[in-house]
Each structure stands twice: as structure tokens, then as C-alpha cells.
Short mmCIF file of C-alpha atoms and ligand atoms in Angstrom, two decimals:
data_model
loop_
_atom_site.label_atom_id
_atom_site.label_comp_id
_atom_site.label_asym_id
_atom_site.label_seq_id
_atom_site.Cartn_x
_atom_site.Cartn_y
_atom_site.Cartn_z
CA MET P 1 100.71 106.11 133.10
CA ASP P 2 99.55 102.54 131.32
CA LYS P 3 100.45 102.01 127.74
CA ARG P 4 97.19 102.92 125.52
CA ASN P 5 95.77 100.17 123.34
CA VAL P 6 95.81 101.34 119.99
CA LEU P 7 93.42 99.77 116.96
CA ILE P 8 94.63 101.13 113.82
CA THR P 9 92.76 100.23 111.12
CA GLY P 10 94.25 100.50 106.73
CA ALA P 11 98.13 99.23 108.77
CA THR P 12 99.18 97.60 106.44
CA SER P 13 100.06 100.91 103.96
CA GLY P 14 100.29 104.97 103.80
CA ILE P 15 99.17 106.60 106.74
CA GLY P 16 97.76 103.41 108.78
CA GLU P 17 101.74 101.96 108.10
CA ALA P 18 103.04 104.87 109.51
CA THR P 19 101.43 105.73 112.58
CA ALA P 20 101.95 102.08 113.74
CA ARG P 21 105.85 102.70 112.98
CA LEU P 22 105.57 106.07 115.33
CA LEU P 23 103.28 104.85 117.88
CA ALA P 24 105.45 101.54 118.42
CA SER P 25 108.01 103.97 119.95
CA GLY P 26 105.77 105.31 122.32
CA ASN P 27 103.38 104.64 125.41
CA PHE P 28 101.19 102.55 123.06
CA ASN P 29 100.48 98.61 122.58
CA LEU P 30 99.17 98.31 118.60
CA ILE P 31 95.95 96.37 117.16
CA LEU P 32 96.93 96.09 113.31
CA CYS P 33 93.93 95.94 111.04
CA GLY P 34 93.78 95.44 107.26
CA ARG P 35 93.39 92.69 104.33
CA ARG P 36 96.53 92.18 103.65
CA GLU P 37 98.06 89.60 106.36
CA ASP P 38 101.46 89.22 104.74
CA ARG P 39 101.63 93.14 105.29
CA LEU P 40 100.26 92.67 108.91
CA LEU P 41 102.61 90.39 109.94
CA LYS P 42 105.87 91.55 108.72
CA LEU P 43 104.97 94.74 110.14
CA LYS P 44 104.23 93.06 113.65
CA GLN P 45 107.74 91.31 113.74
CA GLU P 46 109.34 94.34 113.24
CA LEU P 47 107.55 96.42 115.67
CA SER P 48 107.43 93.52 118.26
CA ALA P 49 111.02 94.56 118.98
CA LYS P 50 109.50 98.21 120.58
CA THR P 51 105.96 97.20 121.53
CA LEU P 52 102.96 94.70 122.52
CA VAL P 53 101.83 94.22 119.26
CA THR P 54 98.55 91.99 118.02
CA THR P 55 97.30 91.82 114.33
CA LEU P 56 93.77 91.08 112.62
CA THR P 57 93.24 90.31 109.20
CA PHE P 58 89.62 91.21 107.99
CA ASP P 59 87.46 93.03 105.05
CA VAL P 60 85.85 96.05 106.61
CA ARG P 61 83.13 95.58 103.86
CA ASP P 62 82.11 92.32 105.58
CA LYS P 63 80.52 93.16 108.94
CA ASP P 64 80.49 89.46 110.18
CA ALA P 65 84.15 89.85 109.89
CA VAL P 66 84.50 92.42 111.38
CA LYS P 67 82.71 91.38 114.72
CA ASN P 68 84.57 88.14 114.68
CA ALA P 69 87.69 90.09 114.43
CA ILE P 70 87.54 92.32 116.94
CA GLN P 71 85.39 89.47 119.37
CA SER P 72 88.62 87.84 119.16
CA LEU P 73 90.64 89.98 121.21
CA THR P 74 91.21 88.80 124.55
CA GLY P 75 92.53 89.85 127.49
CA ASN P 76 93.92 93.51 127.95
CA TRP P 77 93.66 93.66 124.20
CA ARG P 78 89.84 93.91 124.89
CA ASN P 79 90.58 97.34 126.28
CA ILE P 80 90.86 99.50 123.04
CA ASP P 81 91.79 102.61 124.14
CA VAL P 82 91.99 104.40 120.67
CA LEU P 83 89.89 103.56 117.55
CA ILE P 84 92.22 104.82 114.37
CA ASN P 85 89.57 104.94 111.62
CA ASN P 86 92.02 104.97 108.45
CA ALA P 87 91.31 102.11 106.26
CA GLY P 88 90.13 103.62 102.68
CA ASN P 89 90.37 104.67 99.31
CA ALA P 90 89.21 106.13 95.87
CA HIS P 91 88.28 104.20 93.11
CA GLY P 92 88.07 105.77 90.18
CA LEU P 93 87.93 109.47 89.24
CA ASP P 94 85.33 109.56 86.72
CA PRO P 95 82.10 112.23 86.27
CA ILE P 96 78.99 111.00 86.91
CA GLN P 97 77.47 109.98 84.37
CA SER P 98 80.21 107.47 83.21
CA GLY P 99 81.45 106.40 86.91
CA SER P 100 81.49 102.56 87.94
CA LEU P 101 79.17 100.90 90.13
CA GLU P 102 81.56 98.77 91.60
CA ASP P 103 84.40 101.74 92.70
CA TRP P 104 80.82 103.49 93.81
CA ASP P 105 80.23 100.56 96.07
CA ALA P 106 84.01 100.19 97.12
CA MET P 107 83.83 103.46 98.16
CA MET P 108 80.91 103.56 100.27
CA ASP P 109 81.35 100.17 101.63
CA ILE P 110 84.79 100.55 103.00
CA ASN P 111 85.04 105.01 104.04
CA VAL P 112 81.50 104.48 105.17
CA LYS P 113 79.95 101.63 106.24
CA GLY P 114 83.38 99.69 107.14
CA LEU P 115 84.23 103.08 109.42
CA LEU P 116 80.79 102.22 110.56
CA TYR P 117 80.97 98.66 111.83
CA VAL P 118 84.42 98.64 112.98
CA SER P 119 83.24 101.91 114.99
CA ARG P 120 79.91 100.12 116.20
CA GLU P 121 82.06 97.16 117.60
CA VAL P 122 84.99 99.14 119.85
CA ILE P 123 82.74 101.81 121.11
CA PRO P 124 80.93 100.03 123.64
CA ALA P 125 83.34 98.74 125.91
CA MET P 126 84.55 102.51 125.32
CA THR P 127 81.36 104.07 126.61
CA GLU P 128 81.24 101.07 129.53
CA ARG P 129 84.62 102.27 130.54
CA LYS P 130 83.85 105.62 130.20
CA ALA P 131 86.85 106.85 128.23
CA GLY P 132 88.62 106.18 124.68
CA HIS P 133 89.24 108.20 121.88
CA ILE P 134 88.50 107.79 117.84
CA ILE P 135 90.24 109.32 115.19
CA ASN P 136 88.65 109.42 111.90
CA ILE P 137 90.87 110.14 108.82
CA GLY P 138 88.73 111.97 106.62
CA SER P 139 89.93 114.17 103.74
CA ILE P 140 90.14 117.81 102.26
CA ALA P 141 87.49 115.73 99.91
CA GLY P 142 85.35 115.52 102.70
CA LYS P 143 85.05 119.53 103.33
CA GLU P 144 85.55 120.47 99.38
CA VAL P 145 84.02 118.87 96.24
CA TYR P 146 86.27 118.60 93.15
CA PRO P 147 85.56 117.87 89.42
CA ASN P 148 85.14 114.08 89.25
CA GLY P 149 85.78 113.38 92.70
CA ASN P 150 81.66 113.18 93.32
CA VAL P 151 81.44 109.60 94.90
CA TYR P 152 84.75 109.74 97.29
CA CYS P 153 83.84 113.35 98.34
CA ALA P 154 80.61 112.12 99.03
CA SER P 155 82.12 109.51 101.51
CA LYS P 156 84.37 111.32 103.22
CA PHE P 157 81.55 114.24 103.61
CA ALA P 158 79.79 111.20 105.65
CA VAL P 159 83.05 110.29 107.38
CA ASP P 160 82.83 114.38 108.56
CA ALA P 161 78.81 114.05 109.53
CA LEU P 162 79.53 110.60 111.67
CA THR P 163 82.45 112.31 112.93
CA ARG P 164 80.55 115.42 114.26
CA GLY P 165 77.45 113.09 115.03
CA ILE P 166 79.80 110.28 117.24
CA ARG P 167 81.02 113.03 118.85
CA MET P 168 78.31 114.38 120.30
CA ASP P 169 76.85 110.71 120.89
CA LEU P 170 79.74 110.27 122.99
CA ASN P 171 80.27 113.63 124.78
CA VAL P 172 78.31 112.40 128.26
CA PHE P 173 81.00 109.61 128.15
CA GLY P 174 84.03 111.87 128.25
CA ILE P 175 85.34 109.89 124.94
CA LYS P 176 87.73 112.12 122.78
CA VAL P 177 86.83 112.00 118.90
CA THR P 178 88.82 113.70 116.73
CA SER P 179 89.14 114.26 112.72
CA ILE P 180 92.08 114.47 110.38
CA ASN P 181 91.73 115.88 106.87
CA PRO P 182 94.64 115.49 105.13
CA GLY P 183 94.99 117.20 101.45
CA LEU P 184 97.56 115.68 99.17
CA VAL P 185 99.54 112.19 100.53
CA GLU P 186 102.15 110.09 98.95
CA THR P 187 101.06 107.00 99.97
CA GLU P 188 99.41 103.87 98.09
CA PHE P 189 96.06 105.97 97.56
CA SER P 190 96.48 107.04 93.82
CA MET P 191 97.52 103.49 93.10
CA VAL P 192 94.29 102.03 94.29
CA ARG P 193 92.41 105.14 92.46
CA PHE P 194 94.21 104.47 89.12
CA LYS P 195 94.24 100.46 89.58
CA GLY P 196 97.97 100.31 89.22
CA ASP P 197 98.62 102.51 86.09
CA THR P 198 102.25 104.40 87.67
CA GLU P 199 102.11 106.97 85.29
CA LYS P 200 98.54 108.70 86.70
CA ALA P 201 99.76 107.49 90.01
CA SER P 202 102.63 109.61 89.62
CA THR P 203 101.25 112.64 88.01
CA VAL P 204 99.49 113.17 91.04
CA TYR P 205 102.09 114.47 93.06
CA LYS P 206 104.17 116.19 90.29
CA GLY P 207 105.63 119.13 90.78
CA ILE P 208 105.28 119.69 94.45
CA ASP P 209 106.54 118.02 97.83
CA PRO P 210 103.37 116.41 98.91
CA LEU P 211 102.83 115.58 102.61
CA ARG P 212 103.96 112.15 103.69
CA GLY P 213 102.07 108.88 106.09
CA ALA P 214 104.89 110.36 108.35
CA ASP P 215 102.88 113.91 108.39
CA ILE P 216 100.08 112.65 109.23
CA ALA P 217 101.24 110.08 111.88
CA ASP P 218 102.90 113.09 113.78
CA ILE P 219 99.50 115.16 113.77
CA ILE P 220 98.17 112.10 115.12
CA LEU P 221 101.04 111.47 117.83
CA TYR P 222 100.31 114.82 118.93
CA VAL P 223 96.66 114.79 119.12
CA LEU P 224 97.02 111.39 121.36
CA SER P 225 99.81 113.60 123.42
CA ALA P 226 96.94 116.59 124.58
CA PRO P 227 95.76 116.61 128.31
CA LYS P 228 92.94 114.95 129.54
CA HIS P 229 90.89 118.52 129.23
CA VAL P 230 92.37 119.24 125.53
CA VAL P 231 90.73 117.59 122.41
CA LEU P 232 91.65 118.07 118.75
CA ALA P 233 88.44 118.18 117.26
CA ASP P 234 88.66 118.79 113.71
CA ILE P 235 92.32 119.34 111.73
CA THR P 236 92.95 120.11 108.37
CA VAL P 237 96.59 119.56 106.97
CA PHE P 238 97.92 120.36 103.27
CA PRO P 239 101.32 120.58 102.04
CA THR P 240 102.55 123.56 101.64
CA ALA P 241 102.16 123.79 97.91
CA GLN P 242 98.35 123.17 98.21
CA ALA P 243 95.45 126.09 99.39
CA SER P 244 92.55 123.94 98.85
CA SER P 245 91.48 120.82 96.30
CA THR P 246 91.82 122.30 93.13
CA LEU P 247 94.49 124.50 93.89
CA VAL P 248 98.05 123.35 93.89
CA LYS P 249 100.96 125.43 93.02
CA ARG P 250 103.60 123.11 91.20
CA SER P 251 106.96 123.55 89.53
P1 NDP D 301 96.91 103.94 101.15
O1 NDP D 301 96.34 103.07 99.78
O2 NDP D 301 98.17 103.24 101.30
O3 NDP D 301 96.36 102.76 102.62
C1 NDP D 301 94.99 102.30 102.64
C2 NDP D 301 94.72 101.48 103.80
O4 NDP D 301 93.54 100.91 103.84
C3 NDP D 301 95.50 100.05 103.11
O5 NDP D 301 95.98 99.71 104.45
C4 NDP D 301 94.48 98.97 103.35
O6 NDP D 301 94.92 97.83 103.18
C5 NDP D 301 93.03 99.67 104.14
N1 NDP D 301 92.06 99.04 103.04
C6 NDP D 301 91.32 99.15 101.83
N2 NDP D 301 90.38 98.84 101.56
C7 NDP D 301 90.04 97.83 102.89
C8 NDP D 301 89.00 97.22 103.09
N3 NDP D 301 88.40 96.73 102.57
N4 NDP D 301 89.16 96.55 104.66
C9 NDP D 301 90.37 96.52 104.85
N5 NDP D 301 91.31 98.02 104.83
C10 NDP D 301 91.39 98.23 103.82
O7 NDP D 301 96.17 104.91 101.20
P2 NDP D 301 96.71 106.36 102.45
O8 NDP D 301 97.17 105.81 103.39
O9 NDP D 301 96.85 107.54 101.77
O10 NDP D 301 94.59 106.23 103.14
C11 NDP D 301 94.80 105.99 104.47
C12 NDP D 301 93.14 107.23 104.38
O11 NDP D 301 93.77 108.16 104.27
C13 NDP D 301 91.80 106.27 103.76
O12 NDP D 301 91.00 107.04 104.52
C14 NDP D 301 92.07 108.16 102.58
O13 NDP D 301 90.78 107.83 102.12
C15 NDP D 301 92.58 108.81 103.59
N6 NDP D 301 93.61 110.05 102.81
C16 NDP D 301 94.35 109.95 102.06
C17 NDP D 301 94.82 111.19 101.42
C18 NDP D 301 95.83 110.82 100.61
O14 NDP D 301 96.40 111.87 99.35
N7 NDP D 301 96.62 109.73 100.41
C19 NDP D 301 94.61 112.56 101.67
C20 NDP D 301 93.39 112.76 102.66
C21 NDP D 301 92.69 111.32 103.49
P3 NDP D 301 94.62 96.19 102.40
O15 NDP D 301 94.69 96.67 101.35
O16 NDP D 301 95.99 95.41 103.41
O17 NDP D 301 93.35 96.26 103.32
C1 8X3 D 302 92.27 112.38 99.26
C2 8X3 D 302 92.94 113.58 98.75
O1 8X3 D 302 92.15 115.26 97.20
O2 8X3 D 302 93.06 112.88 96.56
O3 8X3 D 302 91.37 111.95 100.25
O4 8X3 D 302 90.80 113.65 97.63
S1 8X3 D 302 91.98 113.85 97.39
#
């Protein structure tokens, strides 16, 4: 079987980077995306020993940049078989009455509109070829709201709704759509949420054995390994210590 071309947004750290590393050893060519070009180039250099890798540096908030980047792909790279919409973050953890407008804009613009811009650019070639697989990285925050999670939760609820809507619209084309909804994964996520406050960030994972990016990568590989007639539609995954957004057993 020919190698599949996989476009991963947010490949510069955490879940996206771990997924790139795992898929590089499989039957996949990689289009790695993110804003931090130095990291993309370093990863490309490393993974090129295993598979074909190209990089696209853009901010998913910038619709022209998204369009230009994806349209700059040439040759076989234009045939994107798998789109992994992973780029995203939480910004802040504040009650609604004192939340920052900049944080709210960032979450809605990146997690929701960014996912839409990338999807809109990639999907038409999939519908033309009547083939493809879209994997959206949602969150348990897109299934349950938690205190002070307000806008981040809203952005991930939107991702959940979009995943379902995209699945319906693309059903006629035989395109698979999967949503993966993790609980606590130790990545740069909390460093971003708490704006570089290492103390606050490490508290999130204190007393538990959290998920790692590599755990989500394993699930993505499993999802991509299913036979043609099988789609894993919606997966929620927790570390064993977690039972819901708010119920976590800490030592
Ligand atoms: P990281 O902070 O480690 O990774 C986030 C990635 O998103 C980075 O590669 C970053 O790249 C990219 N990104 C952020 N903003 C932009 C932007 N404006 N334009 C382009 N790329 C952007 O966090 P995770 O790996 O944990 O997060 C990945 C996904 O998983 C997110 O959607 C997150 O909501 C979701 N998630 C995470 C959980 C967790 O507990 N960690 C749990 C559930 C879901 P760069 O900065 O280079 O642009
Ligand atoms: C990330 C998981 O619980 O921090 O989406 O919102 S949580």
C-alpha cells in the first residue's frame, strides 16, 4: 500500500510532535505545521531519516496564511490523505467576570476558527478524490464544563459540534471523521494556559500519572490502522487517575 500523506497542525510540541514521531516509523509521509519554524525544521531533519517530511509555518488564526501555506504544497504533497486538527491551547483559567478578552479571542480564533480555516482548505481535495480521514483533537473539556473553564470548554464543545457536522457532510464522500477527546495530558498545554508559570503548570499533574503525548499518538495510529469499513468516531481517554474533568484521584 502507498504511504499516506498526513498533515498535522501543532506538530511543534506535545501531542502533535509525539504523533509525528510515531507516524514517521509507519506508512506515512508527514506535513508538519506550526508557528515555531525552528522546531519544525529540527523535527523535519530528525524524522527525514525515516520518511518524507515537509513543513509549513503558519498561524492558524491567519486565514490568508493558512490558504497560502496549504496551496504552496506541490506534487504528491497536494494529496492529503489524513488531516489531524491538533493545534490549540487553553489561555487562562479565570471566572467569567474577570476573564481576559485577549485569552478569549485566542481560544476561539485558534481552537475553533483555525480548525475551520485549515479544514476548509484541505477538505475539497478529499471530496474530489472521495477519500480521506480527518482527526480532530477535542477534549474532555468539549464534553463536560468545569469551573473557570468557560471559554476553553466552549471552544472544545464547538470542536465537538464541528466534528459531528463535518462527519455528516462528508459521509456521502466516504471520508472518515474521528474525534479524540483526552483528559489530562502532560505537554506544554498548562505552561501556555498559565503563561509560563511553571509552578502552576506542574500543579495540574501533581500526584497523578498523567497521559503523555505518546499515549494519544498511539491512539491516532490505532485509528489510522482500522480497516476501510471501520471508523472510530469518538474516543474519550483519561489517565487512570481521572474519572471526569473535576474528579481526579491524587496521591
Ligand atoms: P502543546 O501546547 O504542547 O501544543 C500545542 C500545539 O498547538 C503546538 O504545536 C503549537 O505550535 C500549536 N499552536 C498553538 N497555537 C497555534 C496557532 N495560533 N497557530 C498554529 N499552531 C498553533 O499542547 P497539547 O499538545 O497538549 O495540545 C494539542 C491539542 O490537544 C490542543 O488542541 C489541546 O486543546 C488538546 N488537548 C490537550 C490536552 C492536555 O491536557 N494537554 C487534553 C485535551 C485536549 P506553535 O506554538 O509552534 O504554533
Ligand atoms: C485539556 C484538558 O481538563 O485541562 O483539554 O481542559 S483540561
